[in-house]
mmCIF file of C-alpha atoms in Angstrom:
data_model
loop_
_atom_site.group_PDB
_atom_site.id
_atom_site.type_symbol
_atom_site.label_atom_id
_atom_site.label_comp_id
_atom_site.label_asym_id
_atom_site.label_seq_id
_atom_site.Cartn_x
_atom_site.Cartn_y
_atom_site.Cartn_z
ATOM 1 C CA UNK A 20 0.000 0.000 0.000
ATOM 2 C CA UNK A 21 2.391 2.301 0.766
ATOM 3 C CA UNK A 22 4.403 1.685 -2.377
ATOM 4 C CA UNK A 23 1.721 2.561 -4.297
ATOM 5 C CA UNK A 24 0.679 5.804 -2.377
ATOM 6 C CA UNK A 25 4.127 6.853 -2.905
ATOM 7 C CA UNK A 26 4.232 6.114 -6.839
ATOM 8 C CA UNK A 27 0.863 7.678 -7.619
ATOM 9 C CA UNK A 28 0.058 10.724 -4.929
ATOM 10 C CA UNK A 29 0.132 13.494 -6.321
ATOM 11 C CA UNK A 30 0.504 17.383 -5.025
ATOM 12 C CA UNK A 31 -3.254 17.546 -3.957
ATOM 13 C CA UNK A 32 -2.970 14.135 -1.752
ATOM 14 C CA UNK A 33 -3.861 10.271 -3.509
ATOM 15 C CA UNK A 34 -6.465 9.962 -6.110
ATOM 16 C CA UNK A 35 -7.601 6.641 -8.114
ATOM 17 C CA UNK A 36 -8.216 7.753 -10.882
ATOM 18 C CA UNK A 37 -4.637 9.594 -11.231
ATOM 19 C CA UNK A 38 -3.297 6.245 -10.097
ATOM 20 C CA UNK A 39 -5.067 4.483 -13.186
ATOM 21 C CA UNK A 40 -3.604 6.959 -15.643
ATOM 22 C CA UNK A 41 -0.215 7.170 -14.023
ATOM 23 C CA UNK A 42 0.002 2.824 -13.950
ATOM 24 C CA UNK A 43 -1.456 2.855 -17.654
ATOM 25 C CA UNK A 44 1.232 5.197 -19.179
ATOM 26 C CA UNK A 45 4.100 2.557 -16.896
ATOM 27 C CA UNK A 46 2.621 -0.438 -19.170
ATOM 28 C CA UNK A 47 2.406 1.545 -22.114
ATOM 29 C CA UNK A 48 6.442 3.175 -21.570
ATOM 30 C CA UNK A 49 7.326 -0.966 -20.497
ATOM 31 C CA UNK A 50 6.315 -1.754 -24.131
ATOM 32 C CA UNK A 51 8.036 0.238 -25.645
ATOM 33 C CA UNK A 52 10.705 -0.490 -24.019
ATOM 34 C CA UNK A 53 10.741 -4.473 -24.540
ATOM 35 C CA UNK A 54 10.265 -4.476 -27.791
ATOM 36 C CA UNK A 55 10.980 -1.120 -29.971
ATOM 37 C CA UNK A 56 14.033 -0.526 -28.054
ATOM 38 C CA UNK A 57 15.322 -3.558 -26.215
ATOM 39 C CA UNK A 58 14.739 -5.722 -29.337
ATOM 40 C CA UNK A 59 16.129 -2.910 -32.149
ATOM 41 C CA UNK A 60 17.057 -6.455 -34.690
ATOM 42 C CA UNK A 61 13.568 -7.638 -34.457
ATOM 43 C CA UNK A 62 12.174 -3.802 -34.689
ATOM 44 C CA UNK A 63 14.259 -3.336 -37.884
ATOM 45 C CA UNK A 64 13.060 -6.118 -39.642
ATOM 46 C CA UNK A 65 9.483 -5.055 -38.533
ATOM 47 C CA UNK A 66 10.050 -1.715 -39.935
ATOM 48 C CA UNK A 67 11.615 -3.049 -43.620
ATOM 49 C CA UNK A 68 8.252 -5.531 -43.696
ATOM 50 C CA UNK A 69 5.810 -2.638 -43.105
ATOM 51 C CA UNK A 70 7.805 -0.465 -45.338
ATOM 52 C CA UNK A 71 6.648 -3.183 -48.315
ATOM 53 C CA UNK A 72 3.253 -3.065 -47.160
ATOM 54 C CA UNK A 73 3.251 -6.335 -44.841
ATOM 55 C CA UNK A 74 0.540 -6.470 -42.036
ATOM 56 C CA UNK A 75 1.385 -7.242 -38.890
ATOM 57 C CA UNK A 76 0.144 -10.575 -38.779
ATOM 58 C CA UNK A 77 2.252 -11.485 -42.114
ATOM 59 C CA UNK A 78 5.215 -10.017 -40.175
ATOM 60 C CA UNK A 79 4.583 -12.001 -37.147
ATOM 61 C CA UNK A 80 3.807 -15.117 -38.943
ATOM 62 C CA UNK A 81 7.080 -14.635 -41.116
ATOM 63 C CA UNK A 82 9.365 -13.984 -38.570
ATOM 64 C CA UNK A 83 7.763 -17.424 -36.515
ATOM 65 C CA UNK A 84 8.863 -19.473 -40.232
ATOM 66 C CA UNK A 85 11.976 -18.113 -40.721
ATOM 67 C CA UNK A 86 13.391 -18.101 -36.978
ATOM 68 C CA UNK A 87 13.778 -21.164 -34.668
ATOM 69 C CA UNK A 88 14.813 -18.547 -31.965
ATOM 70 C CA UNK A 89 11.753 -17.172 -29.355
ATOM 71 C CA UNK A 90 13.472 -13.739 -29.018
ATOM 72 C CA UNK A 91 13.631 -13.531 -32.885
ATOM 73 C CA UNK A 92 9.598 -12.974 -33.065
ATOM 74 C CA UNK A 93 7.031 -11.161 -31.976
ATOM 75 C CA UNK A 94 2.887 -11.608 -31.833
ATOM 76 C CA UNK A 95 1.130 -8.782 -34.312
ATOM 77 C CA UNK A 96 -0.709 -7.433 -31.369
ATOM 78 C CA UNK A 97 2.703 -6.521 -30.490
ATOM 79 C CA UNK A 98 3.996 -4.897 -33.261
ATOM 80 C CA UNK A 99 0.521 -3.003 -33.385
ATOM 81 C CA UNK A 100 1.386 -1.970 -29.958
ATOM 82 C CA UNK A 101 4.716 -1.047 -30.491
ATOM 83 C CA UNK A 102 3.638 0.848 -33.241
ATOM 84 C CA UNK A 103 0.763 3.161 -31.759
ATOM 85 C CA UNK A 104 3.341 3.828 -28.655
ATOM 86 C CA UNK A 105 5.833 5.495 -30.909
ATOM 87 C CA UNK A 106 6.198 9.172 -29.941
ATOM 88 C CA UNK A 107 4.474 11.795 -32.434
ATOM 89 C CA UNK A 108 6.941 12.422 -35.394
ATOM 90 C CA UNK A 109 8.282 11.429 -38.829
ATOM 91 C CA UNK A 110 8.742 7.900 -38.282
ATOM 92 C CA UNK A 111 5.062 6.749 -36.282
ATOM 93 C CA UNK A 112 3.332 8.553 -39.044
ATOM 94 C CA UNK A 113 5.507 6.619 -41.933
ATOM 95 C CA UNK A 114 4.944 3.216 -40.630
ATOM 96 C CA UNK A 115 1.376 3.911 -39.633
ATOM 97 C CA UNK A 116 0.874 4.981 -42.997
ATOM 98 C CA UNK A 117 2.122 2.068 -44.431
ATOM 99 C CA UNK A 118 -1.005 -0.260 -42.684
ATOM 100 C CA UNK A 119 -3.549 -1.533 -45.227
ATOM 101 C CA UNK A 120 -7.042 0.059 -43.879
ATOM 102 C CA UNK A 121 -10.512 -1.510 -44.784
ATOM 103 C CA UNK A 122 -11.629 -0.489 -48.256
ATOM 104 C CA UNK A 123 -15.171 0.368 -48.224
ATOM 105 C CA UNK A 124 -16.920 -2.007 -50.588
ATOM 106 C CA UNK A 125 -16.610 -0.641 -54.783
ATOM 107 C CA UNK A 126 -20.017 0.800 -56.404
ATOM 108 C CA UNK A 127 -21.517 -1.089 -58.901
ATOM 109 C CA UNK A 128 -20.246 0.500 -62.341
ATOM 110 C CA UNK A 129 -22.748 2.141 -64.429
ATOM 111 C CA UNK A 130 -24.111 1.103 -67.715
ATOM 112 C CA UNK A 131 -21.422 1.010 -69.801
ATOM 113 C CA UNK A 132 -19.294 -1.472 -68.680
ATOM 114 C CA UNK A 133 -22.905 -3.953 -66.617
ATOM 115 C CA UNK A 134 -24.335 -4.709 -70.114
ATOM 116 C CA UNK A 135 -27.117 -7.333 -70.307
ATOM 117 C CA UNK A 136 -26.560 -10.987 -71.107
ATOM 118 C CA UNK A 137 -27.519 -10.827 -74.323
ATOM 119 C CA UNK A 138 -25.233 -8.012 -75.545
ATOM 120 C CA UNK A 139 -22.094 -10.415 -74.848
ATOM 121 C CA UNK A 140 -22.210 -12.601 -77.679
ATOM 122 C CA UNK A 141 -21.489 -16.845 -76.958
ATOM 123 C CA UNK A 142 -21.175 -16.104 -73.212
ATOM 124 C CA UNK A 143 -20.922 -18.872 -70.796
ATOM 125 C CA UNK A 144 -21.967 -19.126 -67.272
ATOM 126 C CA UNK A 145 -19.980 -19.600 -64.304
ATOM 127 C CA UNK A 146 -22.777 -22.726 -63.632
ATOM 128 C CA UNK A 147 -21.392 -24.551 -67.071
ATOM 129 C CA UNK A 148 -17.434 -24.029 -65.251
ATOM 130 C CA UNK A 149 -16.410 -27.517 -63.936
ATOM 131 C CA UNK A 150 -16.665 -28.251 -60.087
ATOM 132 C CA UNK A 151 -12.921 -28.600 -59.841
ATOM 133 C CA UNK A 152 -12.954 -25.260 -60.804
ATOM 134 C CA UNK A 153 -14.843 -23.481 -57.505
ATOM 135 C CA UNK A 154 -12.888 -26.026 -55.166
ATOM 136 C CA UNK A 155 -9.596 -24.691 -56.249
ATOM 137 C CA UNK A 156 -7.929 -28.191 -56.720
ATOM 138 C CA UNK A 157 -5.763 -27.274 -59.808
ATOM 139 C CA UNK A 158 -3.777 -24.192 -60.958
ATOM 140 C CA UNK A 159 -4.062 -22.150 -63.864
ATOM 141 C CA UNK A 160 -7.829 -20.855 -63.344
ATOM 142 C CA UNK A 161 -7.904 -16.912 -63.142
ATOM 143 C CA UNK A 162 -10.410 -14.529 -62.278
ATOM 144 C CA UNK A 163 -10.722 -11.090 -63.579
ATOM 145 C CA UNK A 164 -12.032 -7.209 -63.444
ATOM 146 C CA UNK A 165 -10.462 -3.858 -64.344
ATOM 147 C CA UNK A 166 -9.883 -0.695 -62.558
ATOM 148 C CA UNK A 167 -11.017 2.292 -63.998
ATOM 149 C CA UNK A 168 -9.002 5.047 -63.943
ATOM 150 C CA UNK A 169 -10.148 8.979 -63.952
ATOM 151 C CA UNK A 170 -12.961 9.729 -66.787
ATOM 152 C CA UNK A 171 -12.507 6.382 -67.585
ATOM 153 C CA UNK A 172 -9.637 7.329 -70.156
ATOM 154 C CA UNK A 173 -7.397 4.250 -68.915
ATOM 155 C CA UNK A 174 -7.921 1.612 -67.328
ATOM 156 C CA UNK A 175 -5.994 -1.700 -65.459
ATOM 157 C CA UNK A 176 -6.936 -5.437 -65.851
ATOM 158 C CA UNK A 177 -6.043 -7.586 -63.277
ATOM 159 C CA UNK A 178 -5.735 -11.282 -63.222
ATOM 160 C CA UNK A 179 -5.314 -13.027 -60.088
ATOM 161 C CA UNK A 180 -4.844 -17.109 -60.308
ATOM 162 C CA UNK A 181 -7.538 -18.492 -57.653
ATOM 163 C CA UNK A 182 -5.519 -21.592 -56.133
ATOM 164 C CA UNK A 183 -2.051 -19.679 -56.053
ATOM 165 C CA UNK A 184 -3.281 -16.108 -55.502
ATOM 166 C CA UNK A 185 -0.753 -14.972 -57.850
ATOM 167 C CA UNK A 186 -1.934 -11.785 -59.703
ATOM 168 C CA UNK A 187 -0.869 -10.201 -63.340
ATOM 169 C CA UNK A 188 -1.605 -6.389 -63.852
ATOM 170 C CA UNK A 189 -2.258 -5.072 -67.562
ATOM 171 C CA UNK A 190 -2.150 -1.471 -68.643
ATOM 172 C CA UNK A 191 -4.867 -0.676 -71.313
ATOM 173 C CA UNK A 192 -5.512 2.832 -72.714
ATOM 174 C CA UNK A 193 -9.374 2.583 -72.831
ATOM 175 C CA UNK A 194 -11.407 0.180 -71.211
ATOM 176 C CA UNK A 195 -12.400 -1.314 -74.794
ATOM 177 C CA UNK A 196 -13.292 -4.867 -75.797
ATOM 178 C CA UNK A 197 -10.195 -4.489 -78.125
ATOM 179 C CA UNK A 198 -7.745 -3.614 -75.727
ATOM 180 C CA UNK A 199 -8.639 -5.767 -73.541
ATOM 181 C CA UNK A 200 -8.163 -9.149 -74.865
ATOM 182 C CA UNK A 201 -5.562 -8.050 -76.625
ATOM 183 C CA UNK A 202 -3.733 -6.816 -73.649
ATOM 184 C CA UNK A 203 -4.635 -10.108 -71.463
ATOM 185 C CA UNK A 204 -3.548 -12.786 -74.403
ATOM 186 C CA UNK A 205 -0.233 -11.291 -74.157
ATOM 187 C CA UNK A 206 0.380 -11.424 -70.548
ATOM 188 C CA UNK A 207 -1.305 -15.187 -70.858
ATOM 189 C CA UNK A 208 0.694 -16.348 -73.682
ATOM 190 C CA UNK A 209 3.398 -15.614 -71.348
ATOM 191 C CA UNK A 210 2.484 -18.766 -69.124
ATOM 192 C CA UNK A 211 2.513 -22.528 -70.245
ATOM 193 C CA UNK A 212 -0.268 -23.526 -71.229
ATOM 194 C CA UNK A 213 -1.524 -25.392 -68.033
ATOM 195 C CA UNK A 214 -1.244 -22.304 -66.095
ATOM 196 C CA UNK A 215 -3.643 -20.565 -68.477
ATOM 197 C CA UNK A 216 -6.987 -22.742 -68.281
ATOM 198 C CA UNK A 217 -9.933 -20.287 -67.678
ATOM 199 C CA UNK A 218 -10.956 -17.229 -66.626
ATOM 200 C CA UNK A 219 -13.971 -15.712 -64.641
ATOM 201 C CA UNK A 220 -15.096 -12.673 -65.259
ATOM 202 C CA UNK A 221 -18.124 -10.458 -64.925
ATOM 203 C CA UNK A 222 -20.588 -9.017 -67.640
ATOM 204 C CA UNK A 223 -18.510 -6.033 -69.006
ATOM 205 C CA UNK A 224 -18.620 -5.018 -71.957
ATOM 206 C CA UNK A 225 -14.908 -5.243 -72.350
ATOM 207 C CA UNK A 226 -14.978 -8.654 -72.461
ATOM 208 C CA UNK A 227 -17.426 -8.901 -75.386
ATOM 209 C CA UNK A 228 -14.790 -9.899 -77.270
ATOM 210 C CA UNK A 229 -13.714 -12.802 -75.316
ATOM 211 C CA UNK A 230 -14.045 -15.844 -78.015
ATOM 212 C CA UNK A 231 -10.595 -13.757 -79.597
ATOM 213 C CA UNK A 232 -8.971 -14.205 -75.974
ATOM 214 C CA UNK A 233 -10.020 -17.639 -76.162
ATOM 215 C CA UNK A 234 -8.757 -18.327 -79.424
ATOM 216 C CA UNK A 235 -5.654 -16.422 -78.961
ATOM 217 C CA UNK A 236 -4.567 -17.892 -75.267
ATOM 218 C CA UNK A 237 -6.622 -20.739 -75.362
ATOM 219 C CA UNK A 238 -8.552 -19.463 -72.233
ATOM 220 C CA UNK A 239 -11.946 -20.740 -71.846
ATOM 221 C CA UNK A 240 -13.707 -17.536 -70.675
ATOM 222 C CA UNK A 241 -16.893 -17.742 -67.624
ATOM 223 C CA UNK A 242 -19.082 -15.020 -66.478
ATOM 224 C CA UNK A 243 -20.810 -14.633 -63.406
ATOM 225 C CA UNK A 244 -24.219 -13.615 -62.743
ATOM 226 C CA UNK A 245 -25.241 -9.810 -63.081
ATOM 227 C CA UNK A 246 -24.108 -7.826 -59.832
ATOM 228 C CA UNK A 247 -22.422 -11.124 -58.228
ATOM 229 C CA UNK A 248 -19.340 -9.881 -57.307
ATOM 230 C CA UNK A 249 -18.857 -12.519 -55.068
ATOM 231 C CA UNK A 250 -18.523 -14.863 -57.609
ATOM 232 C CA UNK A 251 -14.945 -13.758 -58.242
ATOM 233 C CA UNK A 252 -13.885 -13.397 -54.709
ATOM 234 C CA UNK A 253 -10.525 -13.710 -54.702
ATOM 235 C CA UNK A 254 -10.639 -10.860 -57.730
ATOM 236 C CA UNK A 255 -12.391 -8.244 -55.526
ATOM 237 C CA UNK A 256 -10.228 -8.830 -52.637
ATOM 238 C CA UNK A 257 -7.520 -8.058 -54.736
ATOM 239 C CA UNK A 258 -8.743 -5.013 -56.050
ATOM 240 C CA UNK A 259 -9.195 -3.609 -52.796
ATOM 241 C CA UNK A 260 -5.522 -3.817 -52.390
ATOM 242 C CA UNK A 261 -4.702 -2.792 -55.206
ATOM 243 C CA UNK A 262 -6.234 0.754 -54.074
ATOM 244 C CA UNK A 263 -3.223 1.302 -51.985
ATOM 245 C CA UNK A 264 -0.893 1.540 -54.946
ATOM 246 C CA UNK A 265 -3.898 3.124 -57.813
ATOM 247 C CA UNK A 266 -6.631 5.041 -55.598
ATOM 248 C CA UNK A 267 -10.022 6.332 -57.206
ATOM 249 C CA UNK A 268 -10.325 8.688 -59.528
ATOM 250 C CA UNK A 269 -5.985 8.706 -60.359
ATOM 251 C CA UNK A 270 -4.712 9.184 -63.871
ATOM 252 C CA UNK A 271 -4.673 5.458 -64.987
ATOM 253 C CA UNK A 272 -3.058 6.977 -68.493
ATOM 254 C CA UNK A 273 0.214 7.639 -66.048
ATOM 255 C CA UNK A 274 0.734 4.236 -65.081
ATOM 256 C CA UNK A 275 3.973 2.709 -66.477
ATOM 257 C CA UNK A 276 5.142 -0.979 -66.879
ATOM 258 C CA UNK A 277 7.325 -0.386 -64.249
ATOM 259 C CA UNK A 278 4.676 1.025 -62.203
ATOM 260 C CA UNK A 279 2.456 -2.299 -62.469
ATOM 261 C CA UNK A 280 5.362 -5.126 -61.919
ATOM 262 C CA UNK A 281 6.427 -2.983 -58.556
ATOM 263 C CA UNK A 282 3.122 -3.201 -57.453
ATOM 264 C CA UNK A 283 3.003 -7.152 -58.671
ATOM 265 C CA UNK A 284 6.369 -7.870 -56.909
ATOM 266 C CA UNK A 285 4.607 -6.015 -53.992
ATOM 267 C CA UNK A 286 1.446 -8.506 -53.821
ATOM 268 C CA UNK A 287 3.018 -11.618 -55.180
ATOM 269 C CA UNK A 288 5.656 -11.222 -52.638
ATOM 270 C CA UNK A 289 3.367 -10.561 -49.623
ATOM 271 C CA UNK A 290 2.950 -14.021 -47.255
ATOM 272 C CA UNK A 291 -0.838 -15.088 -47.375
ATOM 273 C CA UNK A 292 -2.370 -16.987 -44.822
ATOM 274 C CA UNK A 293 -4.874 -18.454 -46.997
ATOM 275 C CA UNK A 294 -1.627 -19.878 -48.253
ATOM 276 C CA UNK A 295 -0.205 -20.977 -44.919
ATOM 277 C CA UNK A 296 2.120 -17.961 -45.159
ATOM 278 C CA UNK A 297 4.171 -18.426 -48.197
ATOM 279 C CA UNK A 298 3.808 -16.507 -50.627
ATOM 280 C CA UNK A 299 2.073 -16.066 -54.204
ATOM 281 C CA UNK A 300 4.894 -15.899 -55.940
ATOM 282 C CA UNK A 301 6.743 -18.461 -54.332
ATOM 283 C CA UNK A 302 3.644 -20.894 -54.974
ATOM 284 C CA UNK A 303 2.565 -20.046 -58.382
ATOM 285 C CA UNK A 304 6.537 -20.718 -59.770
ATOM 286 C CA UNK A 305 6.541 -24.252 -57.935
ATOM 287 C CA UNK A 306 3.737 -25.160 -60.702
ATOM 288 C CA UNK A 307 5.613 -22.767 -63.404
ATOM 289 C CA UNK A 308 8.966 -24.916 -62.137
ATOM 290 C CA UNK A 309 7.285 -28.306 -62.551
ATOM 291 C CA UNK A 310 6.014 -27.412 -65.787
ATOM 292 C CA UNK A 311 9.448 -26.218 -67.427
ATOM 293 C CA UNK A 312 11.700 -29.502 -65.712
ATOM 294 C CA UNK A 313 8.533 -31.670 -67.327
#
């Protein structure tokens, strides 16, 4: 008792709520103290992770894989601790920056690009793709969408393999049915052809064309239902990340080559947990890797 009247009174005599702020800033200053300072290996690597856009929980789960020793790794609780107890300054608002946030869910495009069934010519249904398909038991089955840039003037496909979570970015101009099977046979004829099997994708009109992609890649081409986003999942979680690197209403027109395969490196080389925490990349080339010693 009396070490605790002498820690917490204060010049107008003991008070408990005083003592509750006074013991609260103690745990929060021991915190900081065992891990941003008294562990400044483990808080570097922490910092270069967040730096390339890892969450916590990728951090913590990397850092468990790649080190047998205890005082090597840290919970992401902690590191989200050790993070909001930084003092105010350059380096608390770099890293804090650097967190992924919740996207708030995309509106529904307009018109232009949620034609009717009938104005995509041959289309076939996502309830004519084969079960194996859905259950994710083989590679090389994609799912798709674009990002529209500013006006609409440019626009970014994206192509993210369901079983791997590996993910292709291509730049297109306009968000035509020209461009954009054009654009995605390329980066698909860049694959063998096991990798390349089929591709989801919703009603938009730029994939009106997609009996060319077909021909040209050899990518059997499925389309959901009308306003089913859900249907290509893994594709909409994607884009949401995606946001962090090309945010509404940006110049798509601006985007480089470069630009897109720093921001695939990014992604691809982010540990998933869906994937117990290896990552896309790493996954997707063991397939590419079997396919090229075959």
């Amino acid at each position: 008792m009396s070490r605790e009247t002498r820690r917490n009174v204060a010049v107008t005599g003991y008070r408990a709520c005083t003592a509750e702020r006074r013991a609260q800033k103690r745990t929060v200053l021991s915190r900081r103290q065992c891990f941003t300072v008294l562990r400044p290996d483990v808080w570097q690597i922490v910092q270069d992770k967040l730096r390339l856009q890892w969450s916590p929980e990728q951090i913590s789960s990397w850092l468990e894989e790649t080190y047998d020793d205890a005082a090597m790794q840290v919970s992401h609780e902690t590191i989200y601790a050790g993070l909001y107890v930084l003092p105010r300054g350059t380096l608390r608002k770099e890293l804090l920056s650097q967190l992924r946030r919740r996207h708030r869910q995309r509106r529904k495009r307009g018109k232009l690009l949620h034609d009717r069934r009938g104005q995509i010519p041959d289309l076939v249904s996502i309830h004519d793709r084969p079960a194996d398909v859905e259950g994710r038991e083989f590679v090389g089955h994609w799912e798709g969408d674009l990002i529209l840039g500013r006006g609409k003037k440019g626009a970014i496909a994206t192509l993210v393999e369901r079983k791997t979570r590996y993910l292709m970015l291509c730049k297109l101009s306009a968000p035509s049915a020209e461009e954009a099977w054009k654009k995605m046979a390329k980066r698909f004829n860049e694959l063998p052809e096991h990798l390349r099997q089929s591709l989801t994708y919703d009603r938009g009109r730029e994939m009106s064309r997609h009996v060319k992609l077909t021909k040209a890649a050899k990518v059997k081409v499925y389309f959901c239902d009308p306003q089913s986003p859900w249907q290509r999942g893994t594709n909409e979680n994607t884009n949401g990340l995606l946001r962090q690197y090309f945010p509404k209403g940006m110049d798509m027109t601006k985007v480089t080559k470069k630009d897109l395969r720093f921001v695939e490196d990014r992604l691809n080389g982010r540990p998933r947990k869906v994937l117990q925490w290896k990552m896309p990349r790493e996954v997707f080339t063991s397939y590419l890797t079997v396919a090229l010693g075959s």
